[in-house]
Short mmCIF file of C-alpha atoms in Angstrom, two decimals:
data_model
loop_
_atom_site.label_atom_id
_atom_site.label_comp_id
_atom_site.label_asym_id
_atom_site.label_seq_id
_atom_site.Cartn_x
_atom_site.Cartn_y
_atom_site.Cartn_z
CA MET A 7 96.95 126.28 79.57
CA ASN A 8 98.77 128.58 82.00
CA ALA A 9 99.30 128.10 85.72
CA LEU A 10 96.29 130.17 86.74
CA GLN A 11 93.91 128.22 84.50
CA ARG A 12 95.18 124.91 85.79
CA GLY A 13 95.06 126.23 89.32
CA LEU A 14 91.45 127.29 88.89
CA LEU A 15 90.43 123.89 87.59
CA ILE A 16 92.35 122.01 90.28
CA GLY A 17 90.90 124.31 92.89
CA ALA A 18 87.42 123.60 91.63
CA ILE A 19 87.98 119.88 91.77
CA VAL A 20 89.57 119.92 95.21
CA LEU A 21 86.97 122.17 96.73
CA LEU A 22 84.11 120.18 95.32
CA GLY A 23 85.64 116.98 96.61
CA ILE A 24 85.28 115.01 93.39
CA GLY A 25 87.10 114.29 90.17
CA GLU A 26 90.62 113.25 91.06
CA LEU A 27 89.56 113.31 94.70
CA ALA A 28 87.42 110.29 93.88
CA TRP A 29 90.68 108.39 93.48
CA ILE A 30 91.72 109.58 96.93
CA THR A 31 88.36 108.52 98.37
CA ARG A 32 88.74 105.05 96.86
CA SER A 33 92.24 104.94 98.30
CA ALA A 34 90.89 105.78 101.75
CA VAL A 35 88.25 103.07 101.48
CA ALA A 36 90.86 100.56 100.41
CA GLN A 37 93.14 101.63 103.27
CA ALA A 38 90.26 101.20 105.73
CA ARG A 39 89.53 97.75 104.33
CA HIS A 40 93.21 96.88 104.57
CA GLU A 41 93.30 97.99 108.22
CA ALA A 42 90.11 96.06 109.01
CA GLU A 43 91.68 92.90 107.67
CA LEU A 44 94.77 93.55 109.77
CA ALA A 45 92.58 93.72 112.86
CA GLN A 46 91.22 90.24 112.16
CA ALA A 47 94.63 88.60 112.53
CA GLN A 48 94.94 86.95 115.92
CA GLN A 49 98.73 86.70 116.12
CA THR A 50 101.73 88.89 115.46
CA VAL A 51 103.25 88.03 112.10
CA GLN A 52 106.90 87.12 112.57
CA HIS A 53 108.08 86.24 109.07
CA PRO A 54 109.67 88.98 106.98
CA LEU A 55 107.64 90.26 104.08
CA PRO A 56 108.65 89.08 100.62
CA ALA A 57 111.37 91.22 99.07
CA PRO A 58 109.90 94.38 97.50
CA ARG A 59 109.28 94.08 93.77
CA LYS A 60 108.28 96.95 91.52
CA PHE A 61 107.28 96.27 87.93
CA THR A 62 109.17 98.53 85.55
CA ARG A 63 107.51 100.41 82.73
CA GLU A 64 109.35 98.18 80.26
CA GLU A 65 107.98 95.05 81.96
CA GLY A 66 104.51 96.56 81.87
CA TYR A 67 104.68 97.33 78.16
CA ALA A 68 105.97 93.82 77.39
CA PHE A 69 103.29 92.21 79.52
CA PHE A 70 100.42 94.11 77.90
CA ALA A 71 101.73 93.40 74.41
CA ALA A 72 101.72 89.66 75.16
CA ALA A 73 98.35 89.84 76.94
CA LYS A 74 96.75 91.65 74.00
CA LYS A 75 97.99 88.95 71.67
CA ALA A 76 96.56 86.23 73.92
CA GLU A 77 93.20 87.98 74.31
CA ALA A 78 92.81 87.99 70.53
CA LEU A 79 92.30 84.21 70.69
CA ALA A 80 88.64 83.21 70.52
CA ASP A 81 88.83 79.95 72.48
CA PRO A 82 88.76 80.73 76.25
CA LEU A 83 91.03 77.83 77.20
CA GLN A 84 93.63 78.59 74.55
CA ARG A 85 93.47 82.26 75.52
CA CYS A 86 94.16 81.36 79.15
CA LEU A 87 97.03 79.04 78.26
CA ALA A 88 98.63 81.62 75.95
CA TYR A 89 98.52 84.40 78.53
CA PRO A 90 101.78 85.77 79.98
CA ASP A 91 102.51 85.25 83.67
CA PRO A 92 103.37 88.27 85.86
CA PRO A 93 106.87 89.63 85.14
CA GLY A 94 109.58 87.89 87.15
CA SER A 95 107.20 85.30 88.64
CA HIS A 96 107.78 81.55 88.78
CA TRP A 97 104.34 80.20 88.06
CA SER A 98 104.32 76.45 87.45
CA ARG A 99 103.26 75.74 83.89
CA ASP A 100 101.50 72.56 85.01
CA ALA A 101 99.60 74.47 87.70
CA VAL A 102 98.59 77.23 85.27
CA ARG A 103 97.38 74.66 82.74
CA ALA A 104 95.40 72.82 85.42
CA TYR A 105 93.89 76.04 86.77
CA CYS A 106 92.92 77.24 83.30
CA ARG A 107 91.07 73.95 82.76
CA TYR A 108 89.53 74.02 86.23
CA ARG A 109 88.17 77.54 85.81
CA LEU A 110 87.09 77.28 82.16
CA GLN A 111 85.91 73.67 81.76
CA PRO A 112 82.22 73.29 80.92
CA ALA A 113 80.23 72.71 84.10
CA MET A 114 76.57 71.97 84.70
CA THR A 115 74.68 75.14 85.60
CA PHE A 116 72.00 75.56 88.24
CA ALA A 117 69.49 76.27 85.47
CA GLU A 118 70.17 72.77 84.12
CA VAL A 119 69.80 71.27 87.59
CA ARG A 120 66.47 73.05 88.10
CA GLU A 121 65.18 71.99 84.70
CA LEU A 122 65.92 68.30 85.31
CA VAL A 123 64.32 68.40 88.76
CA GLN A 124 61.23 70.15 87.43
CA GLN A 125 60.95 67.51 84.72
CA GLY A 126 61.08 64.73 87.31
CA LYS A 127 64.45 63.52 86.05
CA ALA A 128 66.32 63.25 89.36
CA ALA A 129 67.85 59.94 88.27
CA GLU A 130 69.34 61.58 85.17
CA LEU A 131 70.63 64.41 87.35
CA ASP A 132 72.33 61.93 89.68
CA ARG A 133 73.85 60.15 86.68
CA ARG A 134 75.36 63.38 85.39
CA PHE A 135 76.79 64.27 88.79
CA ALA A 136 78.23 60.76 89.11
CA ALA A 137 79.87 61.23 85.71
CA ALA A 138 81.39 64.52 86.90
CA LEU A 139 82.77 62.82 90.01
CA HIS A 140 84.22 59.98 87.93
CA ALA A 141 85.86 62.48 85.56
CA GLN A 142 87.28 64.41 88.53
CA GLN A 143 88.81 61.21 89.89
CA THR A 144 90.14 59.71 86.67
CA ASP A 145 90.65 62.34 83.97
CA PRO A 146 93.63 64.69 84.43
CA VAL A 147 91.92 67.41 82.39
CA SER A 148 88.89 67.36 84.74
CA HIS A 149 90.53 67.97 88.11
CA GLY A 150 88.03 69.60 90.46
CA LEU A 151 85.08 69.33 88.05
CA LEU A 152 82.53 68.27 90.67
CA ASP A 153 83.81 70.81 93.19
CA ARG A 154 83.60 73.52 90.54
CA ILE A 155 79.94 72.71 89.88
CA TYR A 156 79.09 72.99 93.57
CA TYR A 157 80.89 76.31 94.03
CA GLN A 158 79.28 77.70 90.88
CA ASP A 159 75.72 76.46 91.45
CA PHE A 160 75.04 76.22 95.20
CA ASP A 161 77.36 78.66 96.95
CA ASP A 162 75.80 82.11 96.51
CA GLY A 163 73.70 82.08 99.68
CA SER A 164 70.39 82.60 97.89
CA PHE A 165 67.21 81.06 99.30
CA ASP A 166 65.92 80.81 95.73
CA VAL A 167 67.67 77.46 95.32
CA ARG A 168 65.76 75.80 98.17
CA PRO A 169 62.68 74.60 96.26
CA THR A 170 64.86 72.89 93.66
CA LEU A 171 67.19 71.25 96.17
CA ASP A 172 64.39 70.13 98.47
CA ALA A 173 62.55 68.57 95.52
CA TRP A 174 65.76 66.81 94.44
CA LYS A 175 66.16 65.30 97.91
CA ARG A 176 62.53 64.14 97.93
CA ASP A 177 62.79 62.58 94.47
CA SER A 178 66.18 60.98 95.14
CA PRO A 179 66.51 60.41 98.91
CA ARG A 180 69.57 58.15 98.49
CA SER A 181 71.48 60.69 96.39
CA ALA A 182 74.66 61.87 98.12
CA PHE A 183 74.87 64.59 95.47
CA ALA A 184 71.45 66.02 96.42
CA TRP A 185 72.25 66.05 100.15
CA ALA A 186 75.67 67.61 99.49
CA ALA A 187 74.10 70.32 97.31
CA SER A 188 71.52 71.08 99.98
CA GLY A 189 74.13 71.24 102.74
CA THR A 190 76.42 73.45 100.66
CA ALA A 191 73.53 75.84 100.01
CA TYR A 192 72.57 75.92 103.71
CA LEU A 193 76.18 76.76 104.61
CA ALA A 194 76.24 79.64 102.12
CA MET A 195 72.95 80.90 103.55
CA ALA A 196 74.47 80.78 107.04
CA TRP A 197 77.41 82.91 105.89
CA ARG A 198 74.99 85.42 104.39
CA ALA A 199 72.82 85.47 107.53
CA ARG A 200 75.82 86.09 109.73
CA GLY A 201 77.03 89.11 107.75
CA THR A 202 80.56 90.50 107.66
CA ALA A 203 80.85 92.24 111.04
CA TYR A 204 82.82 90.86 113.96
CA ILE A 205 80.76 88.36 115.92
CA ARG A 206 80.64 90.77 118.89
CA ASP A 207 79.06 93.36 116.60
CA THR A 208 76.58 90.96 114.97
CA PRO A 209 72.93 91.24 116.13
CA ALA A 210 71.59 88.26 118.08
CA ASP A 211 68.88 87.50 115.52
CA GLN A 212 71.52 87.15 112.81
CA ILE A 213 73.54 84.77 114.98
CA GLU A 214 70.42 82.71 115.70
CA ALA A 215 69.63 82.49 111.98
CA MET A 216 73.21 81.48 111.27
CA ASP A 217 73.10 78.76 113.91
CA ARG A 218 69.85 77.30 112.55
CA LEU A 219 71.19 77.22 109.02
CA LEU A 220 74.51 75.74 110.17
CA ALA A 221 72.66 72.93 111.94
CA GLN A 222 70.76 72.15 108.74
CA ALA A 223 74.00 72.26 106.76
CA ASP A 224 75.70 69.89 109.20
CA SER A 225 72.81 67.39 109.03
CA ASP A 226 72.65 67.34 105.23
CA LEU A 227 76.41 67.22 104.70
CA ARG A 228 76.82 64.32 107.12
CA GLN A 229 74.01 62.49 105.34
CA ALA A 230 75.81 63.01 102.03
CA ILE A 231 79.10 61.66 103.39
CA ALA A 232 77.35 58.66 104.93
CA LEU A 233 75.83 57.83 101.53
CA ASP A 234 79.10 58.35 99.61
CA PRO A 235 82.30 59.65 101.26
CA GLN A 236 83.79 60.32 97.80
CA VAL A 237 81.48 63.30 97.21
CA THR A 238 84.23 65.82 97.90
CA PRO A 239 82.18 69.06 98.06
CA ALA A 240 80.51 67.75 101.21
CA HIS A 241 83.88 67.48 102.96
CA SER A 242 84.96 70.99 101.93
CA ALA A 243 81.67 72.43 103.15
CA LEU A 244 81.89 70.53 106.46
CA ILE A 245 85.34 72.03 107.10
CA HIS A 246 83.97 75.51 106.42
CA ALA A 247 81.04 74.82 108.76
CA GLY A 248 83.45 73.93 111.54
CA GLN A 249 85.50 77.04 110.85
CA MET A 250 82.36 79.15 111.01
CA GLY A 251 80.68 77.91 114.14
CA PHE A 252 81.35 74.37 115.39
CA GLY A 253 84.81 74.75 116.88
CA LYS A 254 88.29 73.35 116.49
CA ALA A 255 87.58 69.70 117.35
CA TYR A 256 84.79 69.54 114.77
CA THR A 257 86.98 71.25 112.16
CA ASN A 258 89.95 68.94 112.83
CA ALA A 259 87.75 65.87 112.46
CA ALA A 260 86.30 67.23 109.19
CA ILE A 261 89.80 67.90 107.83
CA ARG A 262 91.00 64.39 108.73
CA ALA A 263 87.95 62.76 107.14
CA GLY A 264 88.16 64.88 104.01
CA LEU A 265 91.85 64.27 103.38
CA ALA A 266 91.43 60.56 104.05
CA ALA A 267 88.61 60.36 101.51
CA ALA A 268 90.41 62.37 98.79
CA PRO A 269 94.07 63.09 99.65
CA ASP A 270 94.75 64.83 96.32
CA ASN A 271 91.67 67.07 96.28
CA TYR A 272 92.39 70.77 95.77
CA SER A 273 89.20 72.10 97.36
CA ILE A 274 89.50 70.03 100.53
CA HIS A 275 93.12 71.06 101.00
CA GLY A 276 92.16 74.69 100.34
CA ALA A 277 89.36 74.56 102.90
CA ALA A 278 91.74 72.99 105.44
CA ILE A 279 94.35 75.72 104.97
CA ALA A 280 91.69 78.43 105.28
CA ALA A 281 90.57 76.89 108.57
CA ARG A 282 94.18 77.00 109.79
CA GLU A 283 94.55 80.75 109.26
CA PRO A 284 95.58 82.64 112.41
CA LYS A 285 92.34 84.62 112.43
CA TRP A 286 90.47 81.31 112.89
CA GLY A 287 92.77 80.16 115.69
CA GLY A 288 95.43 78.51 113.54
CA SER A 289 98.93 79.65 112.67
CA LEU A 290 101.14 80.51 109.73
CA GLU A 291 103.16 77.40 110.44
CA ALA A 292 100.04 75.23 110.27
CA MET A 293 99.14 76.79 106.91
CA ASP A 294 102.65 76.06 105.62
CA ARG A 295 102.55 72.46 106.86
CA LEU A 296 99.28 71.73 105.08
CA ALA A 297 100.48 73.36 101.85
CA ALA A 298 103.71 71.34 102.01
CA GLN A 299 101.81 68.09 102.66
CA ALA A 300 99.60 68.79 99.67
CA GLN A 301 102.65 68.94 97.39
CA ALA A 302 103.14 65.18 97.84
CA HIS A 303 100.10 64.83 95.55
CA ALA A 304 100.86 67.73 93.21
CA ALA A 305 102.25 65.49 90.49
CA ALA A 306 98.84 63.84 90.25
CA ASN A 307 96.91 67.09 90.71
CA PRO A 308 98.91 70.23 89.83
CA LEU A 309 96.10 72.43 91.23
CA LEU A 310 97.64 71.76 94.64
CA LYS A 311 100.57 73.99 93.68
CA LEU A 312 98.24 76.98 94.03
CA LEU A 313 98.27 76.36 97.77
CA LEU A 314 101.90 77.52 97.95
CA SER A 315 100.61 81.10 97.70
CA GLU A 316 98.15 80.81 100.58
CA ARG A 317 100.43 81.65 103.50
CA PRO A 318 102.51 84.38 101.76
CA TYR A 319 99.36 86.10 100.50
CA TYR A 320 97.63 85.85 103.89
CA GLU A 321 100.71 87.24 105.59
CA VAL A 322 100.88 90.36 103.41
CA VAL A 323 97.13 91.01 103.66
CA ASN A 324 97.34 90.84 107.45
CA ARG A 325 100.65 92.63 107.91
CA ASP A 326 100.65 95.94 109.77
CA CYS A 327 102.22 97.95 106.97
CA THR A 328 101.36 100.73 104.57
CA VAL A 329 99.48 100.00 101.37
CA ALA A 330 102.60 100.99 99.40
CA GLU A 331 104.65 98.40 101.29
CA ALA A 332 101.97 95.78 100.74
CA LEU A 333 101.80 96.50 97.00
CA ALA A 334 105.57 96.11 96.76
CA ALA A 335 105.37 92.78 98.63
CA TYR A 336 102.48 91.20 96.71
CA PRO A 337 104.53 90.22 93.61
CA GLY A 338 106.74 88.17 95.91
CA ALA A 339 103.76 86.71 97.75
CA LEU A 340 102.22 85.75 94.41
CA ASP A 341 105.44 84.38 92.97
CA GLN A 342 103.58 81.06 92.59
CA VAL A 343 100.23 80.97 90.81
CA ALA A 344 97.32 81.92 93.06
CA GLY A 345 93.54 81.91 92.94
CA TYR A 346 91.82 84.51 90.79
CA GLY A 347 90.23 86.18 93.82
CA TYR A 348 93.64 86.99 95.30
CA LEU A 349 94.85 88.34 91.96
CA ALA A 350 91.79 90.56 91.65
CA TYR A 351 92.16 91.87 95.21
CA VAL A 352 95.72 93.00 94.58
CA GLY A 353 94.76 94.51 91.23
CA LYS A 354 91.90 96.49 92.74
CA LEU A 355 94.03 97.69 95.65
CA ALA A 356 96.67 98.89 93.21
CA ASP A 357 94.04 100.60 91.05
CA ASP A 358 92.75 102.45 94.11
CA HIS A 359 96.27 103.73 94.74
CA HIS A 360 97.28 104.67 91.16
CA ASP A 361 99.82 101.86 90.71
CA THR A 362 98.80 101.15 87.14
CA ALA A 363 101.46 98.51 86.48
CA VAL A 364 100.42 96.31 89.41
CA ALA A 365 96.74 97.05 88.79
CA GLY A 366 96.83 96.22 85.10
CA ILE A 367 98.95 93.09 85.46
CA TYR A 368 96.99 91.46 88.29
CA LEU A 369 93.56 92.48 87.00
CA SER A 370 94.58 90.96 83.68
CA GLU A 371 95.62 87.75 85.43
CA ALA A 372 92.30 87.66 87.28
CA LEU A 373 90.46 88.10 83.97
CA ARG A 374 92.59 85.33 82.51
CA PHE A 375 90.87 82.89 84.87
CA ASP A 376 87.48 84.64 85.13
CA PRO A 377 86.90 86.58 81.90
CA ALA A 378 83.24 87.35 82.64
CA ARG A 379 83.95 89.98 85.31
CA ASP A 380 83.07 93.31 83.73
CA ASP A 381 83.92 95.26 86.89
CA TRP A 382 87.55 94.11 86.70
CA ARG A 383 87.64 94.88 82.99
CA ILE A 384 86.42 98.43 83.64
CA ARG A 385 89.05 98.97 86.32
CA ARG A 386 91.80 97.58 84.12
CA SER A 387 91.03 100.09 81.37
CA ARG A 388 92.80 102.86 83.30
CA ALA A 389 96.02 100.85 83.31
CA LEU A 390 95.66 100.08 79.60
CA VAL A 391 95.35 103.78 78.86
CA ASP A 392 98.41 104.53 80.98
CA PHE A 393 100.42 101.99 78.97
CA ASP A 394 99.36 103.49 75.62
CA GLU A 395 96.71 100.84 74.96
CA GLY A 396 93.79 103.24 74.73
CA ALA A 397 92.40 101.58 71.61
CA TRP A 398 92.40 98.22 73.39
CA ALA A 399 90.64 99.81 76.38
CA VAL A 400 87.98 101.34 74.08
CA ALA A 401 87.38 98.01 72.34
CA ASP A 402 87.27 96.13 75.65
CA LEU A 403 84.75 98.55 77.14
CA GLY A 404 82.74 98.46 73.92
CA ARG A 405 82.20 94.74 74.46
CA VAL A 406 81.04 95.42 78.01
CA LEU A 407 78.61 98.08 76.78
CA ALA A 408 77.33 95.82 74.02
CA HIS A 409 75.55 93.71 76.63
CA SER A 410 75.25 96.39 79.36
CA PRO A 411 74.60 99.65 77.49
CA ARG A 412 73.49 101.47 80.65
CA ASP A 413 76.63 100.68 82.65
CA ALA A 414 77.65 104.17 83.78
CA ALA A 415 81.06 103.00 85.03
CA ALA A 416 81.89 101.50 81.64
CA LEU A 417 80.68 104.62 79.84
CA GLY A 418 82.79 106.86 82.07
CA ALA A 419 85.84 104.64 81.66
CA ARG A 420 85.49 104.63 77.88
CA ALA A 421 85.03 108.40 77.86
CA TYR A 422 88.30 108.71 79.78
CA ALA A 423 90.04 106.44 77.25
CA TYR A 424 88.66 108.54 74.39
CA THR A 425 89.84 111.71 76.13
CA MET A 426 93.38 110.39 76.46
CA GLN A 427 93.32 109.67 72.71
CA SER A 428 92.15 113.25 72.04
CA ASP A 429 88.88 111.90 70.64
CA PHE A 430 86.89 114.57 72.40
CA GLY A 431 83.68 114.11 70.43
CA ARG A 432 83.28 110.46 71.43
CA ALA A 433 84.35 111.28 74.99
CA GLU A 434 81.65 113.95 75.19
CA ARG A 435 79.07 111.49 73.83
CA ASP A 436 79.85 108.93 76.53
CA TYR A 437 79.96 111.48 79.33
CA ARG A 438 76.58 112.83 78.23
CA ALA A 439 75.26 109.26 78.24
CA VAL A 440 76.38 109.05 81.88
CA LEU A 441 74.55 112.31 82.60
CA ALA A 442 71.41 110.89 80.99
CA LEU A 443 71.59 108.06 83.51
CA HIS A 444 72.65 110.28 86.43
CA PRO A 445 71.56 113.88 85.74
CA GLY A 446 73.70 116.46 87.46
CA ASP A 447 76.52 114.04 88.33
CA VAL A 448 79.17 116.55 89.29
CA ASP A 449 82.17 114.31 88.64
CA THR A 450 81.01 113.86 85.05
CA LEU A 451 80.30 117.57 84.66
CA LEU A 452 83.82 118.39 85.80
CA ARG A 453 85.34 115.91 83.38
CA LEU A 454 83.35 117.50 80.56
CA ALA A 455 84.49 120.92 81.74
CA ASP A 456 88.11 119.75 81.62
CA ILE A 457 87.63 118.67 78.00
CA PHE A 458 85.89 121.86 76.90
CA ILE A 459 88.04 124.35 78.82
CA ASN A 460 91.51 122.82 78.87
CA LEU A 461 91.66 120.44 75.93
CA SER A 462 89.32 121.34 73.08
CA HIS A 463 88.84 125.02 74.06
CA ASP A 464 85.14 124.79 73.22
CA TRP A 465 84.42 127.80 75.37
CA ASP A 466 80.66 127.95 74.81
CA LYS A 467 80.16 124.33 75.91
CA GLY A 468 82.45 124.94 78.84
CA TRP A 469 80.46 128.02 79.77
CA ALA A 470 77.23 125.99 79.68
CA ILE A 471 78.74 123.48 82.10
CA THR A 472 79.84 126.22 84.51
CA ASP A 473 76.38 127.79 84.29
CA GLN A 474 74.84 124.44 85.24
CA LEU A 475 77.18 123.99 88.19
CA ILE A 476 76.51 127.54 89.44
CA ARG A 477 72.77 127.16 88.95
CA GLU A 478 72.57 123.84 90.78
CA GLN A 479 75.21 124.57 93.45
CA PRO A 480 75.55 128.36 93.79
CA ASN A 481 77.18 128.05 97.20
CA ASN A 482 79.94 125.80 95.97
CA PRO A 483 83.01 127.54 94.51
CA ALA A 484 83.63 124.94 91.78
CA GLY A 485 81.38 126.49 89.13
CA TRP A 486 82.64 129.98 89.83
CA LEU A 487 86.28 128.88 89.59
CA LEU A 488 85.61 127.14 86.28
CA ARG A 489 83.89 130.29 85.01
CA ALA A 490 86.98 132.29 85.97
CA SER A 491 89.13 129.78 84.06
CA ILE A 492 87.15 130.45 80.87
CA GLN A 493 87.16 134.20 81.38
CA GLN A 494 90.91 134.18 81.84
CA GLY A 495 91.71 131.66 79.09
CA GLN A 496 89.39 132.59 76.19
CA PRO A 497 89.48 135.49 77.26
CA ARG A 498 85.91 136.49 78.12
CA ALA A 499 84.50 139.52 79.92
CA GLY A 500 83.53 139.54 83.56
CA LEU A 501 86.57 138.11 85.32
CA ASP A 502 86.42 140.98 87.82
CA VAL A 503 82.76 140.23 88.56
CA THR A 504 83.55 136.57 89.13
CA ALA A 505 86.35 137.56 91.51
CA ASP A 506 83.87 139.70 93.46
CA GLU A 507 81.37 136.81 93.65
CA LEU A 508 84.06 134.45 94.89
CA ASP A 509 85.22 136.99 97.46
CA ALA A 510 81.69 137.64 98.73
CA ARG A 511 80.69 133.99 98.91
CA PHE A 512 83.91 132.16 99.78
CA GLY A 513 86.50 134.77 100.70
CA LYS A 514 86.90 133.38 104.22
CA ASN A 515 88.08 130.07 102.80
CA PRO A 516 91.92 130.36 102.80
CA GLN A 517 92.24 128.14 99.74
CA VAL A 518 89.77 130.21 97.74
CA ALA A 519 91.22 133.47 99.06
CA LYS A 520 94.61 132.56 97.59
CA ILE A 521 93.05 131.88 94.18
CA ILE A 522 91.10 135.16 94.36
CA LEU A 523 94.38 137.05 94.74
CA GLU A 524 95.70 135.36 91.59
CA ILE A 525 92.49 136.21 89.71
CA ARG A 526 92.66 139.87 90.75
CA ALA A 527 96.28 139.99 89.59
CA SER A 528 95.15 138.68 86.20
CA VAL A 529 92.39 141.31 86.09
CA ALA A 530 94.95 144.04 86.77
CA LEU A 531 97.28 142.77 84.04
CA ARG A 532 94.59 142.96 81.38
CA LYS A 533 92.95 146.16 82.60
CA HIS A 534 94.28 148.11 79.63
CA THR A 535 92.20 145.92 77.28
CA GLY A 536 88.90 147.09 78.76
CA ILE A 537 87.48 143.58 78.52
CA ASP A 538 86.25 143.64 82.10
CA ALA A 539 84.51 147.03 81.91
CA ARG A 540 81.45 146.78 84.09
CA PRO A 541 78.76 147.70 81.54
CA GLY A 542 79.72 144.72 79.39
CA ALA A 543 80.28 142.31 82.21
CA PRO A 544 77.82 139.44 82.70
#
């Protein structure tokens, strides 16, 4: 493909504002999100950022080779344990092992809770929750089991859980587990009612709904703690309630009570550190102090070592710096193992900004601890392709599509992987499946045009795509520029006519005007061939 052809295609993409520009749009959104998070910080960060760290291509290739080997293991726990850590990091093996078990241990689902309540078996439900608490307290392989159940089952903010939880409280009024579940659910509902805007920008009715739900959460959580102070999820939720709306004195009292009840509990310590973030009126020093205090119990509960990443990660997220500077600092901030949400955030930010090494490594680490997230798997596929793992990306996306065959993002990602392997037939099939779901999707049409015009040179199919773009968007130059690319590259008659159409419709656009000059020069160079004679032109 010569410079004019590539210029025509790039011009079409740029002018239409799609294709590769979609990456730029995602980058802008990520930058805006990054800046919004900076605005939430209530103090000037004084500590220096972690030393910049860029993963090399060699480190990336070695990481993906080891990750592919680990992902071939069928057992989720063994897969997690066999996974490589990020290059150059110093993740504690004990902490990784504990976090793998915490994230992947079998935990009672809400469906099981609902079924037992509906069957009138509240006593059996209480017995099973008591067994989970006992395992959490006594079995090293079950650290955080009860907390994990509460986060998984009662923390999504849905009102759909209310009938089940209210019935559980009625059937078992002395159950600390029932009251803690109800209070945790009310707290999540309060977060959802409040929304994500600054409080000054939140409508009064949302604040009133939040306050009502917070009051119900406070009442139920205190009832749970009065019945059994060892039910740790109630303490974590009470700390979050204070952070959200009850003030510093309330939060401090909740932290003291929680740590007194369970000094080695990961979730309570994590909630306490979150409440000490500068944006909630705390400080970086307070976050560090709590994380350091938690390490006194890390030998008994290695999950507490994850807290060492809290302050460094928070500091980079809230630093007034460019995204490039932040991406270079995150490997240092995550030098110790961190929660899967932090890993995913960094991976997605890197994906938005084309840093495939950081994106692929941290999205892989997030999937290590939460392998069910298809959206992360789809994003990671671009990094896999970039590191010559296109076949792995295709297989990975095939598993996503096996249970979600109408996932347009997965279809588009697999089509891209096929394209990079020069498997244009399968790429076309997947892109056309996207078009069946979203007819006329211009990004997909342009990607098909790139295959037909620049890769497979299937001029007739490329011509059909340009016809569709011109027919549906005659006042957009993209289709006309793609038509010119075919006429110049095949070659095909009518390049002079297309130049006239572009001049008449878009000649005042400086970017298009420059391309028109190049097209007319091409017309002049091939004038002796007679291919553009007007009687035969389209």
